[in-house]
Amino acid sequence: MRGTPNMAQHDESGLISEVPTTLSSSAEDLFKLYDGVETFVMFIGYPRSSHSLVAAILDAHPEIIIANEYHVLRTWEGKFRSSKEVERSFKKYQLFYDLHELSVRDATFGRRANNSLLNVRYSYQVPGLWQGRYFKGIKVIGDKKGGGTANALRNKNHWSVLYEIQEVLQIPIKFIHVIRNPFDNIATIMLRATESRDVVKEDGVTVNMTKELDLAIKSYFSLAAANQRIRERYGNAVIDIQGHNTVLKPRETLQMLCDHLGVTCSEDYFEKCSSILFGVPSVTRDKVVWTKEQKEKVTKQIKNFSFLKEYSFDEYPK
């Protein structure tokens, strides 16, 4: 069953009167659809690193389904690994169905929906494309839970979950590692944890929370170490994407992602995704008071990771 690129239908009051779906009522059709999937993709990285934006534009591709925060490792451990309800031979189909359903739901009611019709503060909708839907078939399916996946893989027990998923799916697993300047990422993690984001919205306003910033630094580099282990284990199956380039270099970034996942980027896809990728990348390091020691600590630890070496406190997206 093909999907359509249309959004939900609305009556004159603006309420949803009909929700189109690509989820077939026939199990046979779904099994055939999911047997055509060639690649399973997972996001890795850090909280507040533009994962949601990257996932949303990939979900808009006619051959890609990306669920938003299904958290496949923890869900697999709780739902598939320990449950007798899901026979091993059907685990792949159940997982793909769950991800597919979540993608459809998010494109209809969530942050990928039309925020003028639904109560969504930020919308990642790409008008006129295929979010929550597909055309002819699905080549790539996956889950966006970047920081959560890296955090889970700090625990060696979750590596066995990942290996089990790979064994059951019997298709390549690829990873998208979204990176942001560590100073901005750490600052945003701290601002979010302390609920200070609204406080620093005005120009010139900063927060001084040394202990909380130390905790954010520790958390960030713990995730960086986990991501490094994933890169070492999976090699070329991992692609590094600089979050700010989704805005500053959308065409190049989209092409890199499509090449990595083995799909074609049409001109229509480039143009419609690029239409929502505009503005200036978020810079939050200046909203936080850093001690000299904290700056030096982050600068020193950056040097331990090849994928971070180009970043510094004085480097700004351009």
Coordinates of C-alpha atoms in Angstrom, one line a residue:
M1 CA 0.0 0.0 0.0
R2 CA 1.4 3.4 -1.0
G3 CA 1.3 6.4 1.3
T4 CA 0.3 9.8 0.1
P5 CA 2.2 13.1 0.8
N6 CA -1.0 14.8 2.1
M7 CA -1.4 15.9 5.6
A8 CA -4.5 15.0 7.7
Q9 CA -7.8 16.3 6.4
H10 CA -9.5 19.1 8.4
D11 CA -13.0 20.3 8.5
E12 CA -14.0 24.0 8.5
S13 CA -13.4 24.3 12.3
G14 CA -9.8 23.2 11.8
L15 CA -10.4 19.9 13.7
I16 CA -9.1 16.7 12.2
S17 CA -11.9 14.8 10.5
E18 CA -9.8 12.1 8.8
V19 CA -6.3 10.8 9.5
P20 CA -4.7 9.2 6.4
T21 CA -2.3 6.4 7.2
T22 CA 0.2 4.2 5.5
L23 CA -0.3 1.3 8.0
S24 CA -1.9 -1.5 6.1
S25 CA -4.6 -3.5 7.7
S26 CA -3.2 -6.6 6.1
A27 CA -0.4 -8.4 8.0
E28 CA 0.8 -10.0 4.7
D29 CA 1.2 -6.5 3.1
L30 CA 3.1 -5.3 6.1
F31 CA 5.4 -8.3 6.2
K32 CA 6.2 -7.7 2.5
L33 CA 6.7 -4.0 3.0
Y34 CA 9.1 -4.6 6.0
D35 CA 11.0 -7.4 4.2
G36 CA 12.0 -4.7 1.7
V37 CA 13.9 -2.7 4.3
E38 CA 17.6 -2.6 3.6
T39 CA 19.1 -0.6 6.4
F40 CA 18.3 0.0 10.1
V41 CA 19.5 3.4 11.4
M42 CA 20.1 4.7 14.9
F43 CA 21.1 8.1 16.1
I44 CA 23.9 8.6 18.6
G45 CA 25.2 11.8 20.1
Y46 CA 24.2 14.2 22.9
P47 CA 21.1 15.9 24.1
R48 CA 20.2 19.2 22.4
S49 CA 22.3 18.6 19.3
S50 CA 19.8 19.0 16.4
H51 CA 18.9 15.3 16.3
S52 CA 15.2 16.2 16.0
L53 CA 15.7 18.3 13.0
V54 CA 17.9 15.8 11.2
A55 CA 15.5 13.0 11.9
A56 CA 12.5 15.0 10.7
I57 CA 14.1 15.8 7.3
L58 CA 15.1 12.2 6.9
D59 CA 11.5 11.1 7.8
A60 CA 10.4 13.4 4.9
H61 CA 12.2 11.2 2.4
P62 CA 9.9 8.9 0.4
E63 CA 11.9 5.8 1.2
I64 CA 12.8 6.5 4.9
I65 CA 10.8 6.1 8.1
I66 CA 12.4 7.6 11.3
A67 CA 10.5 7.4 14.6
N68 CA 11.0 10.1 17.2
E69 CA 12.3 8.8 20.5
Y70 CA 11.1 5.2 20.5
H71 CA 14.4 4.4 22.4
V72 CA 14.9 1.1 20.6
L73 CA 17.5 -0.3 23.0
R74 CA 15.5 0.0 26.2
T75 CA 12.2 -0.9 24.4
W76 CA 13.8 -4.0 23.0
E77 CA 15.1 -5.0 26.4
G78 CA 11.7 -4.6 28.0
K79 CA 9.3 -5.6 25.3
F80 CA 11.1 -8.0 23.0
R81 CA 13.9 -9.6 25.0
S82 CA 11.8 -10.6 28.0
S83 CA 8.4 -11.0 26.5
K84 CA 7.1 -14.3 25.4
E85 CA 4.3 -12.6 23.5
V86 CA 6.5 -11.8 20.6
E87 CA 8.0 -14.8 18.9
R88 CA 11.5 -14.4 17.6
S89 CA 10.5 -14.7 13.9
F90 CA 8.0 -11.8 14.4
K91 CA 10.2 -9.4 16.4
K92 CA 11.5 -7.6 13.3
Y93 CA 8.0 -7.0 12.0
Q94 CA 6.7 -5.8 15.4
L95 CA 9.7 -3.5 15.8
F96 CA 9.3 -2.0 12.3
Y97 CA 5.5 -1.6 12.9
D98 CA 6.1 0.2 16.1
L99 CA 8.6 2.6 14.5
H100 CA 6.3 3.1 11.5
E101 CA 3.3 3.8 13.7
L102 CA 5.2 6.3 15.8
S103 CA 6.3 8.1 12.6
V104 CA 2.7 8.3 11.4
R105 CA 1.5 9.6 14.7
D106 CA 4.2 12.3 15.0
A107 CA 3.5 13.5 11.5
T108 CA -0.2 13.8 12.3
F109 CA -0.4 14.8 16.0
G110 CA 3.2 15.6 17.1
R111 CA 6.1 17.9 16.4
R112 CA 6.2 17.0 12.7
A113 CA 2.6 18.1 12.3
N114 CA 1.2 21.4 11.1
N115 CA 1.6 23.6 14.2
S116 CA -1.0 26.1 12.9
L117 CA -3.6 23.4 13.4
L118 CA -2.3 21.6 16.4
N119 CA -0.9 22.9 19.7
V120 CA 2.7 22.3 18.9
R121 CA 5.3 24.8 20.1
Y122 CA 7.9 23.9 17.6
S123 CA 7.1 22.2 14.3
Y124 CA 9.5 20.0 12.3
Q125 CA 7.1 19.6 9.5
V126 CA 8.4 19.6 5.9
P127 CA 5.4 20.6 3.8
G128 CA 4.7 18.5 0.7
L129 CA 7.0 15.6 1.5
W130 CA 6.6 12.2 3.1
Q131 CA 6.8 12.4 6.8
G132 CA 5.1 9.4 8.3
R133 CA 4.6 8.0 4.8
Y134 CA 6.4 6.3 2.0
F135 CA 6.3 6.0 -1.7
K136 CA 6.4 2.4 -3.2
G137 CA 8.5 1.0 -0.4
I138 CA 10.6 1.6 2.7
K139 CA 14.4 1.2 2.3
V140 CA 15.5 2.6 5.6
I141 CA 13.8 2.6 9.0
G142 CA 15.1 3.7 12.4
D143 CA 14.8 5.6 15.6
K144 CA 16.0 9.0 16.8
K145 CA 17.1 8.8 20.4
G146 CA 20.7 10.1 20.1
G147 CA 21.7 11.0 23.6
G148 CA 19.6 8.2 25.0
T149 CA 21.3 5.6 22.8
A150 CA 24.8 6.7 23.7
N151 CA 23.8 6.9 27.3
A152 CA 22.4 3.3 27.2
L153 CA 25.6 2.0 25.5
R154 CA 27.7 3.3 28.4
N155 CA 26.4 0.1 30.1
K156 CA 27.9 -3.1 28.6
N157 CA 24.6 -4.9 29.1
H158 CA 23.0 -2.8 26.4
W159 CA 25.7 -3.8 23.9
S160 CA 24.4 -7.3 24.1
V161 CA 20.9 -5.9 23.3
L162 CA 22.3 -4.1 20.3
Y163 CA 24.0 -7.3 19.0
E164 CA 20.7 -9.2 19.5
I165 CA 18.8 -6.6 17.5
Q166 CA 21.4 -6.9 14.7
E167 CA 21.1 -10.7 14.7
V168 CA 17.3 -10.6 14.6
L169 CA 17.1 -8.0 11.8
Q170 CA 19.7 -9.5 9.6
I171 CA 20.3 -6.2 7.8
P172 CA 23.1 -3.6 8.2
I173 CA 22.8 -1.2 11.1
K174 CA 24.0 2.3 10.5
F175 CA 24.5 5.2 12.9
I176 CA 24.1 9.0 12.6
H177 CA 26.3 10.8 15.0
V178 CA 25.1 14.5 15.3
I179 CA 27.8 16.8 16.7
R180 CA 27.6 20.4 18.0
N181 CA 30.3 22.6 19.5
P182 CA 30.9 21.0 22.9
F183 CA 30.8 24.4 24.6
D184 CA 27.4 25.1 23.2
N185 CA 26.2 21.6 23.9
I186 CA 27.4 21.6 27.5
A187 CA 25.9 25.0 28.1
T188 CA 22.5 23.9 26.7
I189 CA 22.5 20.7 28.7
M190 CA 23.1 22.7 31.9
L191 CA 20.5 25.4 31.1
R192 CA 17.9 22.7 30.4
A193 CA 18.8 20.7 33.6
T194 CA 18.5 23.8 35.7
E195 CA 15.4 25.1 33.8
S196 CA 17.2 28.3 33.0
R197 CA 16.6 28.5 29.3
D198 CA 13.9 31.2 29.6
V199 CA 16.0 33.2 32.0
V200 CA 18.8 33.8 29.4
K201 CA 16.6 34.6 26.5
E202 CA 17.2 38.4 26.8
D203 CA 20.5 39.7 25.4
G204 CA 23.3 40.1 27.9
V205 CA 21.7 37.8 30.5
T206 CA 23.9 34.9 31.8
V207 CA 23.7 32.3 34.5
N208 CA 26.5 31.4 36.9
M209 CA 26.2 27.9 38.2
T210 CA 29.7 26.4 38.5
K211 CA 28.7 23.1 40.1
E212 CA 25.9 22.4 37.6
L213 CA 28.2 23.3 34.7
D214 CA 30.8 20.8 36.1
L215 CA 28.1 18.1 36.0
A216 CA 27.2 18.9 32.4
I217 CA 30.8 18.7 31.4
K218 CA 31.2 15.3 33.0
S219 CA 28.0 14.0 31.4
Y220 CA 28.9 15.3 28.0
F221 CA 32.3 13.7 27.8
S222 CA 30.9 10.4 29.2
L223 CA 28.6 10.4 26.2
A224 CA 31.5 11.3 23.9
A225 CA 33.4 8.3 25.1
A226 CA 30.4 6.0 24.5
N227 CA 30.1 7.5 21.0
Q228 CA 33.8 6.9 20.3
R229 CA 33.4 3.2 21.2
I230 CA 30.5 2.9 18.8
R231 CA 32.6 4.5 16.1
E232 CA 35.4 2.2 16.8
R233 CA 33.2 -0.9 16.7
Y234 CA 31.1 0.0 13.6
G235 CA 33.6 2.0 11.6
N236 CA 32.2 3.3 8.3
A237 CA 28.7 2.5 9.4
V238 CA 28.9 5.6 11.5
I239 CA 28.6 9.1 9.9
D240 CA 29.5 12.3 11.7
I241 CA 27.1 15.2 11.0
Q242 CA 27.8 18.7 12.3
G243 CA 24.5 20.0 13.5
H244 CA 25.1 23.6 12.4
N245 CA 25.6 22.4 8.8
T246 CA 22.0 21.3 8.5
V247 CA 21.3 25.0 8.5
L248 CA 24.4 26.5 6.9
K249 CA 25.0 23.8 4.3
P250 CA 21.7 22.0 3.9
R251 CA 22.3 20.5 0.4
E252 CA 25.7 19.1 1.3
T253 CA 24.5 17.7 4.6
L254 CA 21.4 16.1 3.0
Q255 CA 23.5 14.5 0.3
M256 CA 25.9 13.1 2.9
L257 CA 23.0 11.5 4.8
C258 CA 21.4 10.1 1.7
D259 CA 24.7 8.6 0.5
H260 CA 25.3 7.1 3.9
L261 CA 21.9 5.5 4.0
G262 CA 21.9 4.3 0.3
V263 CA 19.0 6.4 -1.0
T264 CA 18.7 9.0 -3.7
C265 CA 18.0 12.7 -3.0
S266 CA 15.7 14.2 -5.6
E267 CA 15.8 17.9 -6.4
D268 CA 12.3 18.2 -5.0
Y269 CA 13.5 16.7 -1.7
F270 CA 16.5 19.1 -1.6
E271 CA 14.4 22.1 -2.2
K272 CA 11.5 21.3 0.2
C273 CA 13.9 20.3 3.1
S274 CA 16.1 23.4 2.5
S275 CA 13.0 25.6 2.7
I276 CA 12.8 24.9 6.5
L277 CA 16.5 24.9 7.1
F278 CA 17.3 28.5 7.6
G279 CA 18.4 31.0 10.2
V280 CA 21.4 31.1 12.5
P281 CA 22.6 28.0 14.5
S282 CA 22.0 28.3 18.2
V283 CA 25.0 29.5 20.2
T284 CA 24.5 29.2 24.0
R285 CA 28.1 29.1 25.4
D286 CA 27.9 32.9 26.0
K287 CA 24.8 32.5 28.1
V288 CA 26.8 30.7 30.8
V289 CA 29.6 31.9 33.0
W290 CA 32.7 29.7 32.6
T291 CA 35.6 29.6 34.9
K292 CA 39.1 29.6 33.4
E293 CA 39.6 26.0 34.7
Q294 CA 36.3 24.8 33.1
K295 CA 37.3 26.3 29.7
E296 CA 40.7 24.6 30.0
K297 CA 39.2 21.3 31.1
V298 CA 36.8 21.2 28.1
T299 CA 39.5 22.3 25.7
K300 CA 41.8 19.5 26.9
Q301 CA 39.2 16.8 26.7
I302 CA 38.1 17.9 23.2
K303 CA 41.6 16.8 22.0
N304 CA 40.9 13.2 23.1
F305 CA 38.2 12.8 20.3
S306 CA 39.0 13.2 16.6
F307 CA 35.5 14.2 15.8
L308 CA 35.7 17.2 18.2
K309 CA 39.2 18.5 17.4
E310 CA 38.0 21.3 15.2
Y311 CA 35.9 22.9 17.9
S312 CA 37.0 25.5 20.4
F313 CA 35.4 28.2 22.7
D314 CA 36.2 30.9 20.2
E315 CA 35.0 29.0 17.1
Y316 CA 31.6 30.0 15.9
P317 CA 29.5 28.4 13.1
K318 CA 30.1 29.9 9.7

